[in-house]
C-alpha cells in the first residue's frame, strides 16, 4: 500500500495521548478514522515518530500512514484536514514516504519544549499550554544544573515506573533553560527519550530554580538511578513535541 508521511500539529488537551485506546479518544484514532474514506472505509494504519501522553501537545509530530488510494500529497493533506474536524488536529504538510522510511525507526533526533509560566497571576490566554509556578524561579541556576545531565547516561532516575524501554541508557544532546519574560522555557533534544523523562527532568530542575536544592542535585540523582528521590513529574500541559529529524527527510508539500 502507498505510504505517506504527515507533519502534524495538535492540542493534546482533549486526548488520552497519541496512542489509540479502547473507549477513549486519541490523536491516532482521529487521524486513522479521518483516512477511512480514502482507505475503503477502513481506518488507516499509522505510526508516529514519538508517542505523546495525555495533555501533551505537538507542533511537529511526524506520522506515517498507509492508505489504499494513490493521492497527491496536497490532496491527502486537504482530505485529512477536512475529516479531522472538529478535533484540534491539523496536517501541516504531507509527502510520499521515501523508500524503506519509517516515522519511528528512521528518526535520528527528537525535540521538545517545556513552558513554565512564572508569575503570581494564573494564566488565562495560555491556560492548558503552560505549567503555572507562582514562586520566583532562578532560570540561570536551572540551566547550570541541567548541563550536568548532558551526554550518555543511565536515566533510570528520570523514567516512569511504567516505562517499557529495555534500557534506560540514553544520550541527551540538549537541555537549555532560559527566562523569556514571565516564562521559563526548557528546550531539550535527543535521539530518543524514556517515558516521562522530559517531565521528570523539568520537575527536578524546578526544585533547583526554587532554591530548595543545589545545582549539583540533579546530577547526584542521575548517578544514584533512584526515581523515588527525584522531583515531581511536571504536568503534561507545559510540554510540546517540537520536531523529529531524519537523515532522509520527507519532501514536504
Short mmCIF file of C-alpha atoms in Angstrom, two decimals:
data_model
loop_
_atom_site.label_atom_id
_atom_site.label_comp_id
_atom_site.label_asym_id
_atom_site.label_seq_id
_atom_site.Cartn_x
_atom_site.Cartn_y
_atom_site.Cartn_z
CA UNK A 1 0.00 0.00 0.00
CA UNK A 2 1.21 3.56 -0.64
CA UNK A 3 2.97 5.02 2.41
CA UNK A 4 2.83 8.72 3.14
CA UNK A 5 4.47 10.99 5.69
CA UNK A 6 2.46 13.62 7.54
CA UNK A 7 3.62 16.64 9.54
CA UNK A 8 1.01 17.14 12.23
CA UNK A 9 0.20 19.60 14.99
CA UNK A 10 -2.36 19.05 17.73
CA UNK A 11 -3.68 20.31 21.03
CA UNK A 12 -3.29 17.39 23.42
CA UNK A 13 -5.84 18.59 25.97
CA UNK A 14 -8.89 16.58 24.78
CA UNK A 15 -6.96 13.36 24.06
CA UNK A 16 -5.67 10.41 26.07
CA UNK A 17 -2.41 10.84 24.16
CA UNK A 18 -1.18 9.80 20.75
CA UNK A 19 -1.85 6.06 21.01
CA UNK A 20 -5.26 4.57 20.25
CA UNK A 21 -7.02 3.25 23.37
CA UNK A 22 -10.35 1.46 23.59
CA UNK A 23 -13.14 3.69 24.82
CA UNK A 24 -11.09 6.91 24.79
CA UNK A 25 -10.26 9.45 22.11
CA UNK A 26 -6.65 9.60 20.91
CA UNK A 27 -4.84 11.58 18.22
CA UNK A 28 -4.07 8.33 16.40
CA UNK A 29 -7.76 7.43 16.25
CA UNK A 30 -8.69 10.85 14.86
CA UNK A 31 -6.16 10.54 12.03
CA UNK A 32 -6.88 6.90 11.24
CA UNK A 33 -10.63 7.48 11.18
CA UNK A 34 -10.19 10.60 9.05
CA UNK A 35 -8.34 8.50 6.48
CA UNK A 36 -11.05 5.80 6.34
CA UNK A 37 -12.94 7.38 3.36
CA UNK A 38 -9.63 7.14 1.43
CA UNK A 39 -8.98 3.57 2.53
CA UNK A 40 -12.05 1.64 1.51
CA UNK A 41 -13.95 2.70 4.60
CA UNK A 42 -11.43 1.18 6.99
CA UNK A 43 -9.25 3.15 9.44
CA UNK A 44 -5.74 3.51 8.01
CA UNK A 45 -2.64 2.22 9.81
CA UNK A 46 -0.43 4.94 11.29
CA UNK A 47 2.78 5.21 13.30
CA UNK A 48 4.20 8.34 14.94
CA UNK A 49 7.79 9.43 15.36
CA UNK A 50 7.16 9.60 19.10
CA UNK A 51 4.19 8.87 21.33
CA UNK A 52 2.86 11.71 23.44
CA UNK A 53 0.97 11.36 26.72
CA UNK A 54 -2.46 12.72 27.59
CA UNK A 55 -2.42 16.52 27.56
CA UNK A 56 0.90 16.84 25.69
CA UNK A 57 0.84 18.98 22.54
CA UNK A 58 2.70 18.75 19.23
CA UNK A 59 3.88 21.33 16.70
CA UNK A 60 5.90 18.97 14.51
CA UNK A 61 4.82 15.39 15.05
CA UNK A 62 5.72 13.16 12.09
CA UNK A 63 3.34 10.35 11.22
CA UNK A 64 3.46 7.61 8.60
CA UNK A 65 0.16 6.48 7.15
CA UNK A 66 -0.70 3.76 4.67
CA UNK A 67 -3.84 4.08 2.56
CA UNK A 68 -5.15 2.13 -0.40
CA UNK A 69 -5.67 5.22 -2.56
CA UNK A 70 -2.91 6.84 -4.61
CA UNK A 71 -3.15 10.59 -3.94
CA UNK A 72 -1.05 13.67 -4.48
CA UNK A 73 0.29 14.75 -1.06
CA UNK A 74 -1.55 18.08 -1.22
CA UNK A 75 -4.86 16.30 -1.84
CA UNK A 76 -4.17 13.92 1.03
CA UNK A 77 -3.43 16.82 3.37
CA UNK A 78 -6.64 18.62 2.43
CA UNK A 79 -8.76 15.47 2.70
CA UNK A 80 -7.42 14.59 6.14
CA UNK A 81 -7.89 18.13 7.41
CA UNK A 82 -11.49 18.06 6.23
CA UNK A 83 -12.25 14.79 8.03
CA UNK A 84 -10.38 15.59 11.29
CA UNK A 85 -12.80 18.41 12.04
CA UNK A 86 -13.82 19.49 14.68
CA UNK A 87 -10.91 17.94 16.59
CA UNK A 88 -7.81 20.10 17.26
CA UNK A 89 -5.60 18.08 14.89
CA UNK A 90 -4.14 19.63 11.74
CA UNK A 91 -1.98 18.14 8.99
CA UNK A 92 0.53 20.87 8.11
CA UNK A 93 2.24 19.02 5.25
CA UNK A 94 2.34 15.66 3.51
CA UNK A 95 4.76 13.72 1.32
CA UNK A 96 5.26 10.34 -0.27
CA UNK A 97 7.44 8.43 2.16
CA UNK A 98 10.99 7.65 0.99
CA UNK A 99 11.71 4.00 0.18
CA UNK A 100 12.11 1.98 3.38
CA UNK A 101 11.33 5.01 5.55
CA UNK A 102 9.70 4.69 8.98
CA UNK A 103 8.43 7.63 11.02
CA UNK A 104 9.62 5.95 14.20
CA UNK A 105 12.64 3.83 13.35
CA UNK A 106 14.21 6.19 10.79
CA UNK A 107 14.10 9.09 13.25
CA UNK A 108 17.55 10.23 14.40
CA UNK A 109 16.52 13.06 16.71
CA UNK A 110 13.53 14.37 18.63
CA UNK A 111 13.00 17.71 20.31
CA UNK A 112 10.64 19.03 22.97
CA UNK A 113 9.84 22.38 24.56
CA UNK A 114 8.51 22.82 28.10
CA UNK A 115 6.95 26.14 29.14
CA UNK A 116 6.62 27.34 32.73
CA UNK A 117 4.58 30.48 33.41
CA UNK A 118 6.40 32.04 36.35
CA UNK A 119 4.24 34.81 37.80
CA UNK A 120 1.70 35.26 40.56
CA UNK A 121 -1.37 35.67 38.31
CA UNK A 122 -2.83 32.49 36.88
CA UNK A 123 -2.88 32.06 33.08
CA UNK A 124 -5.96 33.00 31.11
CA UNK A 125 -4.87 33.03 27.46
CA UNK A 126 -2.25 30.30 27.97
CA UNK A 127 -4.27 28.00 30.21
CA UNK A 128 -3.62 24.41 29.20
CA UNK A 129 -0.34 25.36 27.49
CA UNK A 130 1.93 26.09 30.46
CA UNK A 131 2.77 24.90 33.96
CA UNK A 132 1.92 27.75 36.32
CA UNK A 133 4.56 28.15 39.06
CA UNK A 134 3.90 31.22 41.22
CA UNK A 135 7.13 31.33 43.23
CA UNK A 136 10.11 33.01 41.50
CA UNK A 137 12.40 30.63 39.61
CA UNK A 138 16.12 31.11 39.05
CA UNK A 139 16.38 30.08 35.40
CA UNK A 140 20.16 30.50 35.35
CA UNK A 141 20.56 28.04 38.24
CA UNK A 142 18.24 25.59 36.49
CA UNK A 143 20.27 25.84 33.28
CA UNK A 144 23.55 25.31 35.13
CA UNK A 145 22.13 22.23 36.87
CA UNK A 146 20.77 20.89 33.58
CA UNK A 147 24.21 20.82 31.97
CA UNK A 148 25.22 18.00 34.31
CA UNK A 149 22.64 15.76 32.63
CA UNK A 150 24.03 16.09 29.11
CA UNK A 151 25.67 13.14 27.40
CA UNK A 152 25.12 9.40 27.59
CA UNK A 153 23.85 8.11 30.93
CA UNK A 154 21.51 5.66 32.59
CA UNK A 155 18.43 7.86 33.11
CA UNK A 156 16.62 5.47 35.49
CA UNK A 157 16.17 8.35 37.96
CA UNK A 158 14.02 10.15 35.40
CA UNK A 159 11.96 7.37 33.82
CA UNK A 160 8.36 6.46 34.57
CA UNK A 161 7.65 3.34 36.60
CA UNK A 162 5.61 2.05 33.65
CA UNK A 163 8.36 2.76 31.08
CA UNK A 164 8.67 -0.22 28.72
CA UNK A 165 12.11 0.58 27.31
CA UNK A 166 14.53 -2.33 27.66
CA UNK A 167 17.38 0.00 28.61
CA UNK A 168 17.47 3.32 30.46
CA UNK A 169 20.65 4.31 28.60
CA UNK A 170 20.05 7.50 26.59
CA UNK A 171 22.17 10.32 25.16
CA UNK A 172 20.87 13.79 25.98
CA UNK A 173 22.11 16.26 23.36
CA UNK A 174 20.48 19.46 24.59
CA UNK A 175 18.86 20.73 27.79
CA UNK A 176 18.72 24.53 27.72
CA UNK A 177 16.72 26.68 30.13
CA UNK A 178 16.18 30.42 29.79
CA UNK A 179 13.81 33.08 31.02
CA UNK A 180 11.65 34.79 28.40
CA UNK A 181 9.66 37.47 30.20
CA UNK A 182 7.23 35.76 32.57
CA UNK A 183 8.12 32.34 31.19
CA UNK A 184 10.92 29.91 31.93
CA UNK A 185 11.37 27.84 28.77
CA UNK A 186 13.11 24.47 28.53
CA UNK A 187 14.38 23.11 25.19
CA UNK A 188 15.69 19.57 25.01
CA UNK A 189 16.77 17.19 22.26
CA UNK A 190 17.97 13.59 21.99
CA UNK A 191 17.76 10.67 19.62
CA UNK A 192 15.07 9.23 21.89
CA UNK A 193 13.63 9.74 25.36
CA UNK A 194 12.32 7.46 28.07
CA UNK A 195 8.68 7.60 29.14
CA UNK A 196 8.19 10.79 31.23
CA UNK A 197 11.92 11.59 31.03
CA UNK A 198 11.45 15.22 29.99
CA UNK A 199 8.72 15.95 32.52
CA UNK A 200 10.66 14.27 35.33
CA UNK A 201 13.79 16.27 34.50
CA UNK A 202 11.79 19.51 34.45
CA UNK A 203 10.11 18.72 37.77
CA UNK A 204 13.51 18.07 39.32
CA UNK A 205 15.12 21.21 37.89
CA UNK A 206 12.27 23.35 39.22
CA UNK A 207 13.35 22.38 42.73
CA UNK A 208 16.73 23.92 41.93
CA UNK A 209 15.05 27.02 40.48
CA UNK A 210 13.06 27.46 43.69
CA UNK A 211 16.25 27.33 45.73
CA UNK A 212 15.24 24.15 47.54
CA UNK A 213 18.06 22.07 46.09
CA UNK A 214 21.62 22.85 44.95
CA UNK A 215 22.64 22.84 41.29
CA UNK A 216 24.55 19.60 41.89
CA UNK A 217 21.43 17.71 42.98
CA UNK A 218 20.07 16.60 39.55
CA UNK A 219 23.42 15.03 38.65
CA UNK A 220 23.52 13.25 42.00
CA UNK A 221 20.08 11.84 41.28
CA UNK A 222 21.20 10.75 37.83
CA UNK A 223 24.17 8.88 39.26
CA UNK A 224 22.01 7.35 42.01
CA UNK A 225 19.44 5.98 39.48
CA UNK A 226 16.59 6.12 42.04
CA UNK A 227 13.38 7.67 40.67
CA UNK A 228 11.81 7.90 44.14
CA UNK A 229 14.35 10.54 45.19
CA UNK A 230 13.83 12.89 42.22
CA UNK A 231 11.41 15.77 41.82
CA UNK A 232 7.80 15.61 40.74
CA UNK A 233 6.60 14.66 37.28
CA UNK A 234 5.88 18.08 35.76
CA UNK A 235 2.30 18.36 34.43
CA UNK A 236 1.73 17.46 30.77
CA UNK A 237 0.18 20.72 29.60
CA UNK A 238 3.52 22.55 29.50
CA UNK A 239 5.11 20.01 27.14
CA UNK A 240 5.14 20.22 23.34
CA UNK A 241 6.71 17.82 20.84
CA UNK A 242 8.60 20.16 18.50
CA UNK A 243 10.32 18.11 15.82
CA UNK A 244 11.59 14.79 14.51
CA UNK A 245 14.76 14.67 12.39
CA UNK A 246 15.70 12.21 9.64
CA UNK A 247 18.79 11.58 7.54
CA UNK A 248 16.48 11.47 4.52
CA UNK A 249 13.64 13.86 5.40
CA UNK A 250 10.32 13.69 3.56
CA UNK A 251 9.87 16.12 0.68
CA UNK A 252 7.09 18.10 2.35
CA UNK A 253 4.43 19.94 0.40
#
